[in-house]
PDB file of C-alpha atoms in Angstrom:
ATOM      1  CA  UNK A 164       3.953  10.791  11.397  1.00  0.00           C
ATOM      2  CA  UNK A 165       1.233   9.638   9.067  1.00  0.00           C
ATOM      3  CA  UNK A 166       0.250  11.926   6.269  1.00  0.00           C
ATOM      4  CA  UNK A 167      -2.808  11.734   4.045  1.00  0.00           C
ATOM      5  CA  UNK A 168      -2.174  13.225   0.582  1.00  0.00           C
ATOM      6  CA  UNK A 169      -5.018  13.875  -1.883  1.00  0.00           C
ATOM      7  CA  UNK A 170      -4.585  12.641  -5.414  1.00  0.00           C
ATOM      8  CA  UNK A 171      -4.238  15.304  -8.079  1.00  0.00           C
ATOM      9  CA  UNK A 172      -5.868  14.424 -11.371  1.00  0.00           C
ATOM     10  CA  UNK A 173      -2.729  15.199 -13.413  1.00  0.00           C
ATOM     11  CA  UNK A 174      -0.853  12.881 -15.742  1.00  0.00           C
ATOM     12  CA  UNK A 175       2.657  11.892 -14.809  1.00  0.00           C
ATOM     13  CA  UNK A 176       4.170  10.557 -18.106  1.00  0.00           C
ATOM     14  CA  UNK A 177       7.719   9.133 -18.005  1.00  0.00           C
ATOM     15  CA  UNK A 178       9.652   7.159 -20.725  1.00  0.00           C
ATOM     16  CA  UNK A 179       8.947   3.391 -20.825  1.00  0.00           C
ATOM     17  CA  UNK A 180      11.823   1.253 -22.033  1.00  0.00           C
ATOM     18  CA  UNK A 181      10.764  -1.539 -24.394  1.00  0.00           C
ATOM     19  CA  UNK A 182      11.641  -5.078 -23.277  1.00  0.00           C
ATOM     20  CA  UNK A 183      12.648  -6.304 -19.835  1.00  0.00           C
ATOM     21  CA  UNK A 184      15.742  -5.428 -17.778  1.00  0.00           C
ATOM     22  CA  UNK A 185      18.085  -8.349 -17.287  1.00  0.00           C
ATOM     23  CA  UNK A 186      19.168  -8.844 -13.722  1.00  0.00           C
ATOM     24  CA  UNK A 187      22.638  -9.872 -14.851  1.00  0.00           C
ATOM     25  CA  UNK A 188      24.693  -8.185 -17.639  1.00  0.00           C
ATOM     26  CA  UNK A 189      23.652  -4.581 -18.244  1.00  0.00           C
ATOM     27  CA  UNK A 190      22.379  -3.469 -21.625  1.00  0.00           C
ATOM     28  CA  UNK A 191      22.242   0.101 -23.044  1.00  0.00           C
ATOM     29  CA  UNK A 192      18.619   1.228 -23.231  1.00  0.00           C
ATOM     30  CA  UNK A 193      18.732   4.599 -24.946  1.00  0.00           C
ATOM     31  CA  UNK A 194      17.642   3.206 -28.303  1.00  0.00           C
ATOM     32  CA  UNK A 195      14.796   1.175 -26.757  1.00  0.00           C
ATOM     33  CA  UNK A 196      12.282   3.837 -25.750  1.00  0.00           C
ATOM     34  CA  UNK A 197       8.871   2.344 -26.569  1.00  0.00           C
ATOM     35  CA  UNK A 198       6.321   4.939 -25.396  1.00  0.00           C
ATOM     36  CA  UNK A 199       5.585   7.127 -22.444  1.00  0.00           C
ATOM     37  CA  UNK A 200       4.066   5.665 -19.306  1.00  0.00           C
ATOM     38  CA  UNK A 201       1.663   7.436 -16.937  1.00  0.00           C
ATOM     39  CA  UNK A 202       2.237   6.049 -13.424  1.00  0.00           C
ATOM     40  CA  UNK A 203      -1.287   7.075 -12.430  1.00  0.00           C
ATOM     41  CA  UNK A 204      -2.627   4.522 -14.966  1.00  0.00           C
ATOM     42  CA  UNK A 205      -0.883   1.756 -13.045  1.00  0.00           C
ATOM     43  CA  UNK A 206      -0.931   2.990  -9.393  1.00  0.00           C
ATOM     44  CA  UNK A 207      -4.126   5.055  -9.143  1.00  0.00           C
ATOM     45  CA  UNK A 208      -7.036   3.174 -10.679  1.00  0.00           C
ATOM     46  CA  UNK A 209      -9.757   5.016  -8.747  1.00  0.00           C
ATOM     47  CA  UNK A 210      -8.475   8.594  -8.193  1.00  0.00           C
ATOM     48  CA  UNK A 211     -11.575   9.740  -6.301  1.00  0.00           C
ATOM     49  CA  UNK A 212     -11.155   6.859  -3.791  1.00  0.00           C
ATOM     50  CA  UNK A 213      -7.296   6.834  -3.548  1.00  0.00           C
ATOM     51  CA  UNK A 214      -4.934   8.475  -1.053  1.00  0.00           C
ATOM     52  CA  UNK A 215      -1.247   8.138  -0.044  1.00  0.00           C
ATOM     53  CA  UNK A 216       0.010   7.309   3.404  1.00  0.00           C
ATOM     54  CA  UNK A 217       3.624   7.267   4.661  1.00  0.00           C
ATOM     55  CA  UNK A 218       4.545   4.214   6.820  1.00  0.00           C
ATOM     56  CA  UNK A 219       6.063   4.596  10.246  1.00  0.00           C
ATOM     57  CA  UNK A 220       7.443   1.476  11.912  1.00  0.00           C
ATOM     58  CA  UNK A 221       8.382  -2.055  10.970  1.00  0.00           C
ATOM     59  CA  UNK A 222       5.328  -4.121  11.868  1.00  0.00           C
ATOM     60  CA  UNK A 223       4.581  -4.991   8.196  1.00  0.00           C
ATOM     61  CA  UNK A 224       8.155  -5.784   7.076  1.00  0.00           C
ATOM     62  CA  UNK A 225       7.151  -9.337   6.153  1.00  0.00           C
ATOM     63  CA  UNK A 226       4.739  -7.924   3.622  1.00  0.00           C
ATOM     64  CA  UNK A 227       7.509  -5.855   2.040  1.00  0.00           C
ATOM     65  CA  UNK A 228       6.295  -2.658   3.762  1.00  0.00           C
ATOM     66  CA  UNK A 229       9.178  -0.774   5.429  1.00  0.00           C
ATOM     67  CA  UNK A 230       9.498   2.292   7.577  1.00  0.00           C
ATOM     68  CA  UNK A 231       9.247   5.428   5.334  1.00  0.00           C
ATOM     69  CA  UNK A 232       7.510   3.582   2.416  1.00  0.00           C
ATOM     70  CA  UNK A 233       4.677   5.330   0.656  1.00  0.00           C
ATOM     71  CA  UNK A 234       1.418   3.377   0.427  1.00  0.00           C
ATOM     72  CA  UNK A 235      -1.188   3.841  -2.310  1.00  0.00           C
ATOM     73  CA  UNK A 236      -4.467   3.122  -0.542  1.00  0.00           C
ATOM     74  CA  UNK A 237      -7.734   2.548  -2.447  1.00  0.00           C
ATOM     75  CA  UNK A 238     -10.969   3.012  -0.561  1.00  0.00           C
ATOM     76  CA  UNK A 239     -12.979   1.373  -3.366  1.00  0.00           C
ATOM     77  CA  UNK A 240     -11.361  -2.077  -2.808  1.00  0.00           C
ATOM     78  CA  UNK A 241     -13.150  -4.597  -0.543  1.00  0.00           C
ATOM     79  CA  UNK A 242     -11.372  -4.957   2.816  1.00  0.00           C
ATOM     80  CA  UNK A 243     -11.562  -8.699   2.875  1.00  0.00           C
ATOM     81  CA  UNK A 244      -9.753 -11.437   4.853  1.00  0.00           C
ATOM     82  CA  UNK A 245      -5.994 -11.450   4.195  1.00  0.00           C
ATOM     83  CA  UNK A 246      -5.762  -8.005   2.642  1.00  0.00           C
ATOM     84  CA  UNK A 247      -3.458  -5.284   3.987  1.00  0.00           C
ATOM     85  CA  UNK A 248      -5.602  -2.405   5.167  1.00  0.00           C
ATOM     86  CA  UNK A 249      -5.343   1.012   6.724  1.00  0.00           C
ATOM     87  CA  UNK A 250      -7.440   0.884   9.874  1.00  0.00           C
ATOM     88  CA  UNK A 251      -8.338   3.429  12.543  1.00  0.00           C
ATOM     89  CA  UNK A 252      -8.613   1.564  15.838  1.00  0.00           C
ATOM     90  CA  UNK A 253     -10.046   3.808  18.519  1.00  0.00           C
ATOM     91  CA  UNK A 254      -8.895   6.817  16.440  1.00  0.00           C
ATOM     92  CA  UNK A 255      -5.313   5.634  15.901  1.00  0.00           C
ATOM     93  CA  UNK A 256      -4.213   4.790  12.294  1.00  0.00           C
ATOM     94  CA  UNK A 257      -2.376   1.526  11.658  1.00  0.00           C
ATOM     95  CA  UNK A 258      -1.454  -0.646   8.659  1.00  0.00           C
ATOM     96  CA  UNK A 259      -2.091  -4.291   9.234  1.00  0.00           C
ATOM     97  CA  UNK A 260      -3.380  -7.464   7.529  1.00  0.00           C
ATOM     98  CA  UNK A 261      -7.069  -8.041   8.130  1.00  0.00           C
ATOM     99  CA  UNK A 262      -8.042 -11.482   9.486  1.00  0.00           C
ATOM    100  CA  UNK A 263     -11.623 -12.602  10.010  1.00  0.00           C
ATOM    101  CA  UNK A 264     -11.963 -15.937  11.731  1.00  0.00           C
ATOM    102  CA  UNK A 265     -14.651 -17.603  13.844  1.00  0.00           C
ATOM    103  CA  UNK A 266     -16.625 -14.335  14.175  1.00  0.00           C
ATOM    104  CA  UNK A 267     -13.532 -12.439  15.334  1.00  0.00           C
ATOM    105  CA  UNK A 268     -11.717  -9.600  13.603  1.00  0.00           C
ATOM    106  CA  UNK A 269      -7.947  -9.375  13.989  1.00  0.00           C
ATOM    107  CA  UNK A 270      -5.453  -6.851  12.781  1.00  0.00           C
ATOM    108  CA  UNK A 271      -2.215  -8.797  12.225  1.00  0.00           C
ATOM    109  CA  UNK A 272       1.326  -7.553  11.798  1.00  0.00           C
ATOM    110  CA  UNK A 273       3.638  -9.242   9.280  1.00  0.00           C
ATOM    111  CA  UNK A 274       6.440  -9.212  11.816  1.00  0.00           C
ATOM    112  CA  UNK A 275       6.680 -11.840  14.555  1.00  0.00           C
ATOM    113  CA  UNK A 276       7.762  -9.158  17.039  1.00  0.00           C
ATOM    114  CA  UNK A 277       4.270  -7.737  17.095  1.00  0.00           C
ATOM    115  CA  UNK A 278       1.206  -9.515  18.438  1.00  0.00           C
ATOM    116  CA  UNK A 279      -2.078  -9.613  16.581  1.00  0.00           C
ATOM    117  CA  UNK A 280      -4.701  -7.108  17.707  1.00  0.00           C
ATOM    118  CA  UNK A 281      -8.061  -8.638  18.424  1.00  0.00           C
ATOM    119  CA  UNK A 282     -10.919  -6.173  18.088  1.00  0.00           C
ATOM    120  CA  UNK A 283     -12.932  -6.331  21.249  1.00  0.00           C
ATOM    121  CA  UNK A 284     -16.460  -5.213  21.964  1.00  0.00           C
ATOM    122  CA  UNK A 285     -16.525  -1.483  22.643  1.00  0.00           C
ATOM    123  CA  UNK A 286     -13.528  -0.723  20.447  1.00  0.00           C
ATOM    124  CA  UNK A 287     -14.137   1.477  17.417  1.00  0.00           C
ATOM    125  CA  UNK A 288     -12.706   0.083  14.158  1.00  0.00           C
ATOM    126  CA  UNK A 289     -12.924   1.888  10.829  1.00  0.00           C
ATOM    127  CA  UNK A 290     -11.251   0.510   7.726  1.00  0.00           C
ATOM    128  CA  UNK A 291      -9.978   3.492   5.712  1.00  0.00           C
ATOM    129  CA  UNK A 292      -8.961   1.511   2.689  1.00  0.00           C
ATOM    130  CA  UNK A 293      -6.953  -1.343   1.185  1.00  0.00           C
ATOM    131  CA  UNK A 294      -3.269  -1.015   0.367  1.00  0.00           C
ATOM    132  CA  UNK A 295      -3.060  -1.358  -3.422  1.00  0.00           C
ATOM    133  CA  UNK A 296       0.645  -0.580  -3.932  1.00  0.00           C
ATOM    134  CA  UNK A 297       3.816   0.027  -1.985  1.00  0.00           C
ATOM    135  CA  UNK A 298       6.376   2.626  -3.201  1.00  0.00           C
ATOM    136  CA  UNK A 299       9.690   1.641  -1.686  1.00  0.00           C
ATOM    137  CA  UNK A 300      13.158   3.206  -2.157  1.00  0.00           C
ATOM    138  CA  UNK A 301      15.995   0.817  -2.955  1.00  0.00           C
TER     139      UNK A 301
END
């Protein structure tokens, strides 16, 4: 199920390794600590407008969003054409790509197994925010 989690205004500092990690031959990194990194500085730019949401389903797999991923959603970002948004359609939350074309609004999956949802007259659509980051386990 979906879960909204408020953002706590606490720092979350972790070690940052200097340099870049090669994708080939491994290199010892213990002597390369550069500074400490606060993930909030990179993931939560607008704490008062940001919430987390856990993904359920595979409709956005083409956008790199998988079942169980954690989304960082920013309500201060403009929900414009082509952005991935959290929308409430007739009270049901969904994560989809927003498309605006020829006066129509569509919520599109990034998975060919799911049809686009055209917003029709009488349906209630609320955009809760724009997906700013995806936290995905590997």
